[in-house]
Coordinates of C-alpha atoms in Angstrom, one line a residue:
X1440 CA 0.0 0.0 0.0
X1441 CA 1.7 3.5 -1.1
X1442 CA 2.4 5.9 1.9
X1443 CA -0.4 8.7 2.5
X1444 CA 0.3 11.6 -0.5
X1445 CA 1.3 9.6 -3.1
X1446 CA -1.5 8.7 -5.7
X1447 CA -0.6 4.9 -6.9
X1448 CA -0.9 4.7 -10.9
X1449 CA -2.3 1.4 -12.2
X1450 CA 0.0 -0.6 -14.3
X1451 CA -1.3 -0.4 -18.0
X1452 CA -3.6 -3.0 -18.8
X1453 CA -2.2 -5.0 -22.3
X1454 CA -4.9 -5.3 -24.2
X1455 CA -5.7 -8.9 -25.3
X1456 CA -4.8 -8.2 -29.4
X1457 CA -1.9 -6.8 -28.7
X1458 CA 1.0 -9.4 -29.8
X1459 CA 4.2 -10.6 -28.6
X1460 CA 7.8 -11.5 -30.3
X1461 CA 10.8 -13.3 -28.8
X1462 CA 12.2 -11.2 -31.0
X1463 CA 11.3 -7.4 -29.4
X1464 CA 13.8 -5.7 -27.0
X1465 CA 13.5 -6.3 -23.6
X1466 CA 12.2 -2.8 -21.5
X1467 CA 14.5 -1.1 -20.1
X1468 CA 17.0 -1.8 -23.2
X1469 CA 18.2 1.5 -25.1
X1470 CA 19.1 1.5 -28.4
X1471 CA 21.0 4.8 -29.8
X1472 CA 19.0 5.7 -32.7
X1473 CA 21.1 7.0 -35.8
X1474 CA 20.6 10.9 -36.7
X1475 CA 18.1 11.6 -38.7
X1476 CA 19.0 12.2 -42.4
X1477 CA 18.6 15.6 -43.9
X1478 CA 15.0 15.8 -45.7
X1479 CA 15.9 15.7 -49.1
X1480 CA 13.7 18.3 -50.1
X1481 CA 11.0 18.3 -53.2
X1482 CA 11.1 16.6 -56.1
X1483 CA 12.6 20.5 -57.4
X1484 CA 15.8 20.4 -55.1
X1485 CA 19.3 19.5 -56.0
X1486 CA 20.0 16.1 -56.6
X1487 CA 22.2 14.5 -53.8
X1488 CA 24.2 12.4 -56.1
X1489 CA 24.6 15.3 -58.6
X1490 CA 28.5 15.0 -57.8
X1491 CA 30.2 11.8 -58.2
X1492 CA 33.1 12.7 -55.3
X1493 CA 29.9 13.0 -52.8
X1494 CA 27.6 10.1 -54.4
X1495 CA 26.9 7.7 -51.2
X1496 CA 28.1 4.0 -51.2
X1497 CA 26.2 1.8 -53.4
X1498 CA 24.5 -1.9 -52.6
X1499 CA 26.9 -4.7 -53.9
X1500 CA 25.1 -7.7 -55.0
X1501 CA 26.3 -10.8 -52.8
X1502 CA 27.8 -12.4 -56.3
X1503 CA 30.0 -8.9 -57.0
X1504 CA 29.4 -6.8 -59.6
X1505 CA 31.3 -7.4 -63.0
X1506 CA 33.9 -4.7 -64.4
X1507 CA 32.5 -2.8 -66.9
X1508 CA 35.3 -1.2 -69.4
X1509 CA 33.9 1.6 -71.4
X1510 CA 36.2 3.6 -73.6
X1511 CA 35.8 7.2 -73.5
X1512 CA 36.9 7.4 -77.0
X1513 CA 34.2 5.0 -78.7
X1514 CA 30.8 6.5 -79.6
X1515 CA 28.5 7.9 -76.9
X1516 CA 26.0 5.9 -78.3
X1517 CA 27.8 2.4 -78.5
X1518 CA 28.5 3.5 -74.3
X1519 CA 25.3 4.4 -72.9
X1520 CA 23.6 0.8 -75.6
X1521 CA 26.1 -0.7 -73.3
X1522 CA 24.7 0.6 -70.1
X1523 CA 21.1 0.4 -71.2
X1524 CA 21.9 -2.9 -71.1
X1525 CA 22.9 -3.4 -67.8
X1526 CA 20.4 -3.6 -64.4
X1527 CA 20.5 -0.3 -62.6
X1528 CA 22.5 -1.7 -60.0
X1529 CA 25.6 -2.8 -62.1
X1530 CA 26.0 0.1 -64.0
X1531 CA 29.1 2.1 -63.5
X1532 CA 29.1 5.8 -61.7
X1533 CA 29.8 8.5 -63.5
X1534 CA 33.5 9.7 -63.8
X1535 CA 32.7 13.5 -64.1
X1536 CA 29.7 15.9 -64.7
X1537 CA 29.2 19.1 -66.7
X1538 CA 29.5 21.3 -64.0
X1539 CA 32.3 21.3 -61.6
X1540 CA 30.9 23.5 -59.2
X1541 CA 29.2 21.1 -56.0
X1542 CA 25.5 22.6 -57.0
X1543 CA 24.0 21.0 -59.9
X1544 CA 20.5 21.7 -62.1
X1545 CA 17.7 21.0 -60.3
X1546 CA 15.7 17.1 -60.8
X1547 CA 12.6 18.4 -63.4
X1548 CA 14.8 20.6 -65.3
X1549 CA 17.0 17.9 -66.6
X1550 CA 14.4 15.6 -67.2
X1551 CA 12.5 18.2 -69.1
X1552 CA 15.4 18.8 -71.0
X1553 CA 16.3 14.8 -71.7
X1554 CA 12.2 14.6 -73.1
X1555 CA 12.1 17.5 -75.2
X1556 CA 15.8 15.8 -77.2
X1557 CA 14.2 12.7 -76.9
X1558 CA 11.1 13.9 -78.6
X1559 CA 13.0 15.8 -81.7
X1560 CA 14.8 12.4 -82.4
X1561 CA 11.6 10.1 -82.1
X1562 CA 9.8 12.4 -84.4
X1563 CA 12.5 12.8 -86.9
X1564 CA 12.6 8.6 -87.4
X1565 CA 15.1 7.6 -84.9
X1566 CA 14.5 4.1 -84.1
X1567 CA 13.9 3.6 -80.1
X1568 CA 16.6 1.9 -78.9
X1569 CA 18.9 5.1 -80.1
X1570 CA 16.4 7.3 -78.6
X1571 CA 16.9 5.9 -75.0
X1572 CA 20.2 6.1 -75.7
X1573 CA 20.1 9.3 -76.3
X1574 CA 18.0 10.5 -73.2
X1575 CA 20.1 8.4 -71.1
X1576 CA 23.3 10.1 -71.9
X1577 CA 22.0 13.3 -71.2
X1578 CA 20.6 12.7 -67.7
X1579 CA 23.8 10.9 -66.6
X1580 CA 26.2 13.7 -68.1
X1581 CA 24.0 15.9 -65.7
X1582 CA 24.7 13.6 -63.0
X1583 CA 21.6 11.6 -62.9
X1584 CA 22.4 8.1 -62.9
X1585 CA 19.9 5.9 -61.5
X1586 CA 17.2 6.8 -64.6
X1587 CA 15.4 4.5 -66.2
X1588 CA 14.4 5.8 -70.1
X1589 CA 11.0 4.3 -71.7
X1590 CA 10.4 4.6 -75.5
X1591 CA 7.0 4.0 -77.1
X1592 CA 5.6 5.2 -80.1
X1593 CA 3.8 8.5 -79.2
X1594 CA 4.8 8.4 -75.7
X1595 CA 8.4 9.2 -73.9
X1596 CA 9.0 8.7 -70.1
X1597 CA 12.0 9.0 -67.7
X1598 CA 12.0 7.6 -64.0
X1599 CA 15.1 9.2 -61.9
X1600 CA 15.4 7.8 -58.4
X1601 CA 17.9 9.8 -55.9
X1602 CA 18.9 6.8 -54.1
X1603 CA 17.2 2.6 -53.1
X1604 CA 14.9 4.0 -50.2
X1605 CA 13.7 7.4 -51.8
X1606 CA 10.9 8.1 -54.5
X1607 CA 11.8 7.8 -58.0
X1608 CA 10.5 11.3 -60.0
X1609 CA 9.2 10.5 -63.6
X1610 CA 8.0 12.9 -66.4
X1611 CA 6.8 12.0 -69.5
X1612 CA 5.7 13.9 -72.8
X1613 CA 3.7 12.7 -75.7
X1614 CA 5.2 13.1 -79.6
X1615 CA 2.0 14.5 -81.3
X1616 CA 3.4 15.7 -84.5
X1617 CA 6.2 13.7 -86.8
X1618 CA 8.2 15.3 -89.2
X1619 CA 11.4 14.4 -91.6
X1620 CA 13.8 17.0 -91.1
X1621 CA 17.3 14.8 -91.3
X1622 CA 19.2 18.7 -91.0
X1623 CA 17.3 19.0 -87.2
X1624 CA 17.8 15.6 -86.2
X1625 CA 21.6 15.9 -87.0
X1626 CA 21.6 19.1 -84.5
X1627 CA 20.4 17.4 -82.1
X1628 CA 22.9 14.6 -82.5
X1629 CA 25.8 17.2 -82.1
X1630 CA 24.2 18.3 -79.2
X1631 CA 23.8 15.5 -77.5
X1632 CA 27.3 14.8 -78.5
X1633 CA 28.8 18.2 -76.7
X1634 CA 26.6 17.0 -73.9
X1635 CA 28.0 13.8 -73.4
X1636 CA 31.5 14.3 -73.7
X1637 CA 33.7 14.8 -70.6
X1638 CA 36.2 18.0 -72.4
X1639 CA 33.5 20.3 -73.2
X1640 CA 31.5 21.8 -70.5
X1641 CA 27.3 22.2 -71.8
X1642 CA 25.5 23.9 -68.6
X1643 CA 21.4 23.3 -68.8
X1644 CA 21.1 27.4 -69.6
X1645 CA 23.0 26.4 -72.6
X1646 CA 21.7 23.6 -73.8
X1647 CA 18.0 24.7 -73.7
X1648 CA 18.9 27.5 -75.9
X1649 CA 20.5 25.3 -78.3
X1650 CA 17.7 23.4 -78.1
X1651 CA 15.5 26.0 -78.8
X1652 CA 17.4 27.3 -81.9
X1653 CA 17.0 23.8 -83.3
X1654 CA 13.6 23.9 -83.5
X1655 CA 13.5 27.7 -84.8
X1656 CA 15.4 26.6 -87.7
X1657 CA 13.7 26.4 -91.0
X1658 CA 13.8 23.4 -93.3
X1659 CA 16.8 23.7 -96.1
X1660 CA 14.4 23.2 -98.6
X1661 CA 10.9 24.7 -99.4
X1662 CA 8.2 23.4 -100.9
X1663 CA 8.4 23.5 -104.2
X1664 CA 11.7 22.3 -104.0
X1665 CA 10.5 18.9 -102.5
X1666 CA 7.8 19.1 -104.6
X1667 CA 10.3 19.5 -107.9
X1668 CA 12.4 16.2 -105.7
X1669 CA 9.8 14.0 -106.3
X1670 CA 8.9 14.6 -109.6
X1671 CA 12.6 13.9 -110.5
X1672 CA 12.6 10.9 -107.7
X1673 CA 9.5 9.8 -109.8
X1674 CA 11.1 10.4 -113.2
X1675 CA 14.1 8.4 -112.1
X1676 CA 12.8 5.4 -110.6
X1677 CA 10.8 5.2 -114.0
X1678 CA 14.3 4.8 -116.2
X1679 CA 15.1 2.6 -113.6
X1680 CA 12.7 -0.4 -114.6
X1681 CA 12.9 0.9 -118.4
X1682 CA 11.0 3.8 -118.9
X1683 CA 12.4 6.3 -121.6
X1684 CA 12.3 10.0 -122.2
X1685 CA 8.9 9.9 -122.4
X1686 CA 8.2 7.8 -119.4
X1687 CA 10.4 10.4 -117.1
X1688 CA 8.4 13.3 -118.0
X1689 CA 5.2 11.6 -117.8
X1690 CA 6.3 9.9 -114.4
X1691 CA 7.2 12.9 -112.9
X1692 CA 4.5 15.5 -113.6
X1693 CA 2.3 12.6 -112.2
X1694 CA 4.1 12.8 -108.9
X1695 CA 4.3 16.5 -108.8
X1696 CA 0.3 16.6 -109.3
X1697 CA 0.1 14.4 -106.6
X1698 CA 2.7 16.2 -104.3
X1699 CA 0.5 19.1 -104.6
X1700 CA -2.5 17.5 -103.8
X1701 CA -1.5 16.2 -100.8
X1702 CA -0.1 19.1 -99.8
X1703 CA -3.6 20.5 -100.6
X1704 CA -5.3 17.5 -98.4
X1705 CA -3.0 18.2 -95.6
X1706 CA -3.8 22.0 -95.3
X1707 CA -7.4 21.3 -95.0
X1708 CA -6.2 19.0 -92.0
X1709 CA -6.7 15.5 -93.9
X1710 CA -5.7 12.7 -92.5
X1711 CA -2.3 11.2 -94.1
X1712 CA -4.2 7.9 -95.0
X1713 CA -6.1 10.1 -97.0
X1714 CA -3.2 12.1 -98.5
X1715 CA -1.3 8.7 -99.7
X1716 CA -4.8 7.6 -101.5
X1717 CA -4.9 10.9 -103.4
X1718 CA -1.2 11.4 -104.0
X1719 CA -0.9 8.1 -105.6
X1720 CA -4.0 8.9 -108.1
X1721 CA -2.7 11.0 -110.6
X1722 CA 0.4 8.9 -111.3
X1723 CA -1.7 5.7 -111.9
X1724 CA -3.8 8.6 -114.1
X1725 CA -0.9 9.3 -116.5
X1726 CA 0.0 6.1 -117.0
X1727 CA -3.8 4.7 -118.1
X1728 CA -4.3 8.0 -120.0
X1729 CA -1.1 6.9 -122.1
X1730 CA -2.5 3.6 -123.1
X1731 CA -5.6 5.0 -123.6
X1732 CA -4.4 7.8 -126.0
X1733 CA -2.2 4.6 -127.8
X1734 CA 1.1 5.9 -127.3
X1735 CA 3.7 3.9 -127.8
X1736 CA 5.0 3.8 -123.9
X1737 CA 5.4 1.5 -121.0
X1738 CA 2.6 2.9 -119.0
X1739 CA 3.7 0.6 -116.2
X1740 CA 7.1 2.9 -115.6
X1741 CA 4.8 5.7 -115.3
X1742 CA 2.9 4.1 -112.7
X1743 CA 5.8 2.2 -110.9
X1744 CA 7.9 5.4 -110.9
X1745 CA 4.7 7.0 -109.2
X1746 CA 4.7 4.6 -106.4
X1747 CA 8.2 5.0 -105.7
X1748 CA 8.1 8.1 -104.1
X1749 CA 5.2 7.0 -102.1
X1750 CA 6.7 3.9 -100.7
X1751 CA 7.0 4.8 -96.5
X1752 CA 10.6 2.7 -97.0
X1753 CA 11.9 5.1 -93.7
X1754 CA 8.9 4.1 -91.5
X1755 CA 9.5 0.8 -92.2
X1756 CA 13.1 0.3 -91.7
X1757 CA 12.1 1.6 -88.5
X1758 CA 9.8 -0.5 -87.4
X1759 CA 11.6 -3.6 -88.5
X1760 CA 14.3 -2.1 -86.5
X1761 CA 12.5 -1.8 -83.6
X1762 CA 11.1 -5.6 -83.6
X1763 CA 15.0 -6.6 -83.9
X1764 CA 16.1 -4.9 -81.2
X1765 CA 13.7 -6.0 -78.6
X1766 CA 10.8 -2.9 -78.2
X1767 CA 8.3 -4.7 -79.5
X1768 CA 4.9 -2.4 -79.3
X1769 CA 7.2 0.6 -81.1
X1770 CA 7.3 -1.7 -83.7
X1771 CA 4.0 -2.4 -83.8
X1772 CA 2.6 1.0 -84.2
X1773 CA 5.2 1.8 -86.9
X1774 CA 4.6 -1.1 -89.1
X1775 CA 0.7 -1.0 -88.4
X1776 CA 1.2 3.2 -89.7
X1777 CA 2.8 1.4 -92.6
X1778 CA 0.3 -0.8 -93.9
X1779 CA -2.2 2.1 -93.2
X1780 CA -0.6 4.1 -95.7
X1781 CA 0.5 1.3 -97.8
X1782 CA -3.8 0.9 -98.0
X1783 CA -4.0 4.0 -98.9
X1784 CA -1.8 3.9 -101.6
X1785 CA -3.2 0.8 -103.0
X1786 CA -6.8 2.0 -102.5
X1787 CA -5.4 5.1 -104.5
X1788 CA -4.0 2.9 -107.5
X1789 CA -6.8 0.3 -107.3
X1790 CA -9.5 3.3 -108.4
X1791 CA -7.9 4.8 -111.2
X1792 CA -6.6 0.8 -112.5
X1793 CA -10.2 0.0 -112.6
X1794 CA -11.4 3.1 -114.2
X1795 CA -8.9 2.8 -116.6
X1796 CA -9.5 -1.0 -117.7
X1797 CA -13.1 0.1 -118.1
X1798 CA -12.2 2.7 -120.7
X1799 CA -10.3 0.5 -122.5
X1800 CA -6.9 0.8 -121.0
X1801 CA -4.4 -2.3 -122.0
X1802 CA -2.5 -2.6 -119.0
X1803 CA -0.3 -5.3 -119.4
X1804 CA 0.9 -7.4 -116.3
X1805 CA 3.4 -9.4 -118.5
X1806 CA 5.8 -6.2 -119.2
X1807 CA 7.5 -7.1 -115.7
X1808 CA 9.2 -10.1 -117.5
X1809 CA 10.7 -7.9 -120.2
X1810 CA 13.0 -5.3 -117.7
X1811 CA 15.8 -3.9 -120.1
X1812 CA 18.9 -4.5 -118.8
X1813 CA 21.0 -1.1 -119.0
X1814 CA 23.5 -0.4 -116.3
X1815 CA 25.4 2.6 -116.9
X1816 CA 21.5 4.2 -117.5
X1817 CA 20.2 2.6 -114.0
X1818 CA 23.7 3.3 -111.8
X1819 CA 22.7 6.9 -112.9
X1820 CA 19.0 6.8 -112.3
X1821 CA 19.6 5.2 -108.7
X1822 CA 21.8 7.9 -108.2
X1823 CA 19.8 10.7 -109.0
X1824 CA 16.7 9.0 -107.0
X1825 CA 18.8 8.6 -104.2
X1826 CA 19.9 12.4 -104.4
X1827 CA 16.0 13.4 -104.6
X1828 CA 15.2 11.1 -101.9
X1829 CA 17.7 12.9 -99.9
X1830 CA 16.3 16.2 -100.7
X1831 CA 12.6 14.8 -99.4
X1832 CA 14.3 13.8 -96.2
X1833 CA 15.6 17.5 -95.5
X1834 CA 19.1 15.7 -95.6
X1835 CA 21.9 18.9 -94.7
X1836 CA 24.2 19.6 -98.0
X1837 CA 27.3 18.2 -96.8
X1838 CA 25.7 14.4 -96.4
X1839 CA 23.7 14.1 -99.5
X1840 CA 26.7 13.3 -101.8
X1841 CA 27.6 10.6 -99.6
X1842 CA 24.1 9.2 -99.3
X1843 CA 23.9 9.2 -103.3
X1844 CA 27.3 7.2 -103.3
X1845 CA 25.8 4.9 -101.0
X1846 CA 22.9 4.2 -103.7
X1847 CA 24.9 3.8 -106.1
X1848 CA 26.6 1.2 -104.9
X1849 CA 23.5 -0.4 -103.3
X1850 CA 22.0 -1.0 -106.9
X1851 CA 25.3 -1.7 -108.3
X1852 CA 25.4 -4.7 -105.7
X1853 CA 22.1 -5.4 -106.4
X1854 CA 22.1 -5.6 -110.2
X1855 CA 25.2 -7.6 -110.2
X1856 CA 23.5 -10.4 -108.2
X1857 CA 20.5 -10.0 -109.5
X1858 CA 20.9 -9.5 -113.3
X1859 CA 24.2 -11.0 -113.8
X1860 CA 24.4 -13.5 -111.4
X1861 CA 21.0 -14.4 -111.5
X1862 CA 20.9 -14.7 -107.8
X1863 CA 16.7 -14.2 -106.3
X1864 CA 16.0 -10.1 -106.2
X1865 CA 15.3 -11.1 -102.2
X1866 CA 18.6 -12.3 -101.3
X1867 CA 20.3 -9.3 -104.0
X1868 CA 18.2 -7.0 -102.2
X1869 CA 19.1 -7.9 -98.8
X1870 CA 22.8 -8.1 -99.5
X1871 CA 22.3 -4.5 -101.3
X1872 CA 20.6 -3.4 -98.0
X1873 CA 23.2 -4.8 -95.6
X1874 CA 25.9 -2.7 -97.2
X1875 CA 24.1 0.3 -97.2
X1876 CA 23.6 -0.2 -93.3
X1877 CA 27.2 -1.2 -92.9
X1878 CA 28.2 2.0 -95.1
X1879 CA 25.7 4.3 -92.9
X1880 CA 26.2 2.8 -89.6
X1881 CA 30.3 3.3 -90.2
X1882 CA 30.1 7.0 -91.1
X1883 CA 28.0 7.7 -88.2
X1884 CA 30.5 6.2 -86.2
X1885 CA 33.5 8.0 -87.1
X1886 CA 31.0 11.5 -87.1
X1887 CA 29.2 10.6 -83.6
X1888 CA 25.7 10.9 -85.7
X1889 CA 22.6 9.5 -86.3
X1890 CA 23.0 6.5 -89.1
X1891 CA 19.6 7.6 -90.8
X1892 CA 21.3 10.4 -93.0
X1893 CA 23.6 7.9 -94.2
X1894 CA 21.5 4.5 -95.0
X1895 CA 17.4 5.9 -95.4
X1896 CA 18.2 7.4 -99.1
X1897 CA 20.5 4.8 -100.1
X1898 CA 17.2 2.1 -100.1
X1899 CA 15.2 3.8 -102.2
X1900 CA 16.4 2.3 -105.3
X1901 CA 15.2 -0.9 -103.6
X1902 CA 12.2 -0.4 -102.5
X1903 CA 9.3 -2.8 -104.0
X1904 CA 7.7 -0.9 -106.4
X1905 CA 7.2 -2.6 -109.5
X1906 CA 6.0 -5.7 -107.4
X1907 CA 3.5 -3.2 -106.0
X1908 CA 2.4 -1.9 -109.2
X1909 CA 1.3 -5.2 -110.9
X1910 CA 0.0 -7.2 -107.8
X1911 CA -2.3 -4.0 -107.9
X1912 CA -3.0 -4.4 -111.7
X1913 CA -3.6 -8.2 -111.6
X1914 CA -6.4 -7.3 -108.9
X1915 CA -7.7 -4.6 -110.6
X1916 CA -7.8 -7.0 -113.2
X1917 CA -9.5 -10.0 -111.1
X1918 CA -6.6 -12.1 -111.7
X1919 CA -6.7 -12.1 -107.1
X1920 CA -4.3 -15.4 -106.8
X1921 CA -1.6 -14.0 -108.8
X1922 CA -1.7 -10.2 -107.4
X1923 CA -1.4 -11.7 -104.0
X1924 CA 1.4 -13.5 -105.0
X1925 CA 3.2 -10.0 -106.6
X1926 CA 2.1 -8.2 -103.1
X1927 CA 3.4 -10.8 -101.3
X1928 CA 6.7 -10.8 -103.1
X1929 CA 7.2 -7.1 -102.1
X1930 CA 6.6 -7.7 -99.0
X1931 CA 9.6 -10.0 -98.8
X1932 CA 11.8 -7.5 -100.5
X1933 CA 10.6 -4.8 -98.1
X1934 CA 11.3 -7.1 -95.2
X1935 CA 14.8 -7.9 -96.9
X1936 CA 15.6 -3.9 -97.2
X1937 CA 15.1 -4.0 -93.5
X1938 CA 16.4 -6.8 -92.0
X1939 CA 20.1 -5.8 -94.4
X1940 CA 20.0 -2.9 -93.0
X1941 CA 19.6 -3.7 -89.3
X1942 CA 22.0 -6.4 -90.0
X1943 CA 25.3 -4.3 -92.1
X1944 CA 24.7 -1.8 -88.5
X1945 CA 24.8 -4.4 -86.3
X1946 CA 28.0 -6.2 -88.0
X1947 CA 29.7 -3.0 -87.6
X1948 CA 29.3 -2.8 -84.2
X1949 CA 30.1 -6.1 -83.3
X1950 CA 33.1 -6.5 -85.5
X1951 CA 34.5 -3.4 -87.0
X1952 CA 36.7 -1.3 -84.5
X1953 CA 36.4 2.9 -84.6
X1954 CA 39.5 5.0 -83.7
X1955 CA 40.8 4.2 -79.8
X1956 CA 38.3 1.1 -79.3
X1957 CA 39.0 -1.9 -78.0
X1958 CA 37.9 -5.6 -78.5
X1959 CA 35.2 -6.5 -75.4
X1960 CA 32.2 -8.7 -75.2
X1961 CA 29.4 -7.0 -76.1
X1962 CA 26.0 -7.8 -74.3
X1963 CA 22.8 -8.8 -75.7
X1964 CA 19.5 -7.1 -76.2
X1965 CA 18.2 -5.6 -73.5
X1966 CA 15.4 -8.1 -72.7
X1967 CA 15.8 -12.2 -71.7
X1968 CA 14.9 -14.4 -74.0
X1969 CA 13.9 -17.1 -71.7
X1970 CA 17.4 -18.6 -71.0

């Protein structure tokens, strides 16, 4: 019993849910507690690990984590594929940042700054793998090296997080619009170039107003001077499957009327399904008004030379890309935009055919059998249709003579095989297509830019066309068995182009060494394969 003045307190009654563990410290028992951390702030502060020299310790796995050699003098892109490769936990710190001073951009801002470059190269073609590659050098040269990139097809995202037990901050921005502007998207190469390497010093201020002078600048050519492009393009592709004088100029103001019709389409804010359906009318028009009139021609050059500068060859490289290198739904929505507009195209050709066998028009499906064999005439035409192409593509003066090189030699490849080896226009064409990439991929390389200047006009001398044209005439003609045969056999030369292509790149990545590169094993794609 307490003594009088003292109240006695009741001992705390457990309550019966409460639970027990042999494991719980015994009362009585102090345990220092650790100072508190300071608060890191919002998701607008300075990034702790901004500064390698202050970064904190990183978790080892219990296996170790293997060395990873990079060599500062390969290709930014070959070094951050590498590290994309890698989980987040095995990847190497950064060495050195753009700003030596201790205080560094702030979280948003750099991501900002990665989505808008990222957005400019997924609009201007770039396949998605270079893309993230892209992003992901610029958030680690600003010191951000736990982000994780994410490529789709209209939608970009980056994920940053400070450190294992803190919050990731992600931003994201959707591509709306898609242009071809080769001249922009080799700015934005350089700059992510500057940005990436360790001797010259980009701060954020800068590189947004680089940024924003890339997208003030105007196209190299106007419109009339693409528009003049693919009448010769048109012209040329013609005399490539043995049109004459005749056939150019009758192949290319067909393509010029359509040109301006689509342009007319898309400034009343038509649909580009729509725009490819009525560009690829007046072409097929030409040619069926030829035989129609009985002039001695091959109205079939007039229409294949048409559909040549039609073809979407760049989106589907792309796509076929894409699929090879593991991001699957990108490559989906860019081969399902290409068999959009290659519907439209054939819907396009398909009216006017039918029209024109109605009136009387003696379209012939046998004249593919009977292709003149003239080299010296096609090495020139491929040429000049891969200098047009060029032109479309907004390619800067300096790379289209190498580009038209580069198709040149593609068709000279191709008609060796093809014509005097007799060797199957797939495999020719996919040999033809490898070289380009290997060609392309190698003077990127040894320039630190995008490949797609280099290897995109060099195809179109191989796109499918003329297997187009008569799988579309041999429907329009009912003859359905053997036009799905012809349709089906561009299809495997389209699928050759792309698969080349990815494959010469790939080959001289793996094999070919750039200036102060060394042998290493290289990973595989990014995603398992089950083993």
């Amino acid at each position: 019993m307490p003594p009088s003045g003292v109240v006695a307190q009741a001992p705390p009654v457990e309550e019966e849910s409460s639970t027990t563990s042999e494991f719980a410290l015994p009362k009585g028992f102090g345990v220092p507690q650790a100072p508190a951390a300071e608060s890191e702030g919002s998701a607008f502060s300075t990034p702790r690990t901004y500064s390698s020299r202050h970064a904190p310790p990183a978790f080892t796995p219990p296996a170790g984590i293997p060395r990873v050699d990079l060599v500062k003098d390969a290709p930014w892109q070959d070094r951050m594929r590498t590290m994309l490769r890698m989980p987040v936990a095995e990847r190497p710190v950064p060495e050195t940042v753009q700003k030596s001073e201790d205080e560094g951009p702030a979280v948003p801002r750099v991501l900002d700054l990665t989505l808008r470059i990222g957005e400019l190269l997924l609009a201007g073609g770039e396949g998605a793998e270079d893309v993230e590659a892209a992003m992901f050098a610029v958030c680690r040269s600003y010191g951000l090296d736990r982000c994780e990139p994410g490529v789709t097809f209209t939608l970009l995202s980056i994920s940053y997080q400070p450190s294992l037990v803190e919050d990731p901050v992600t931003a994201s921005r959707t591509v709306r619009r898609r242009g071809t502007d080769y001249t922009r998207l080799s700015a934005v190469y350089r700059l992510v170039d500057d940005i990436s390497d360790d001797e010259t010093e980009v701060s954020l201020e800068e590189a947004y107003r680089r940024l924003a002078e890339i997208r003030r600048n105007r196209h190299p050519y106007n419109g009339w001077a693409l528009t003049t492009a693919t009448g010769l393009l048109a012209g040329a592709a013609s005399v490539l499957v043995g049109g004459d004088l005749i056939v150019f100029i009758a192949a290319a103001v067909g393509a010029m009327l359509g040109d301006r019709l689509a342009w007319l389409c898309a400034g009343r804010g038509l649909p580009e399904f729509y725009q490819f359906t009525v560009a690829a009318m007046p072409a097929a028009a030409m040619g069926a008004a030829l035989t129609v009139a009985h002039v001695d021609v091959r109205a079939s050059a007039v229409i294949t030379g048409g559909l040549f500068a039609l073809l979407p060859g760049r989106a589907l490289v792309a796509g076929v890309q894409d699929g090879l290198t593991g991001y699957y739904i990108t490559a989906a929505a860019r081969l399902l935009e290409v068999m959009y507009f290659y519907v439209g195209i054939v819907i396009g050709v398909l009216v006017v055919l039918y029209f024109g066998v109605t009136l009387g028009a003696e379209l012939n499906p046998d004249a593919a059998l009977q292709s003149a064999e003239r080299p010296y005439w096609q090495i020139g035409a491929s040429m000049l249709l891969t200098f047009t192409f060029a032109v479309l593509l907004q390619q800067e003066r300096s790379t289209v003579l190498i580009v038209t090189l580069n198709g040149g030699v593609a068709w000279s490849v191709y008609g060796a095989m093809h014509y005097a080896g007799e060797i199957s226009p797939v495999a020719s064409t996919a040999v033809a297509a490898g070289l380009v990439g290997l060609f392309g991929q190698l003077l990127s390389r040894y320039r630190f830019a995008s490949a797609l200047p280099y290897t995109t006009a060099a195809i179109g001398p191989l796109l499918p066309g003329s297997a187009t044209y008569f799988g579309l005439l041999a429907i329009a003609q009912n003859n359905v068995d053997e036009g799905l045969v012809s349709l089906t056999k561009a299809a495997a030369l389209a699928m050759a182009i792309a698969i080349g292509m990815n494959l010469g790149s790939e080959i001289s990545r793996l094999i070919l060494r750039v200036p102060g590169a060394t042998a290493g094993a290289r990973r595989a794609a990014k995603r398992t394969r089950g083993f």
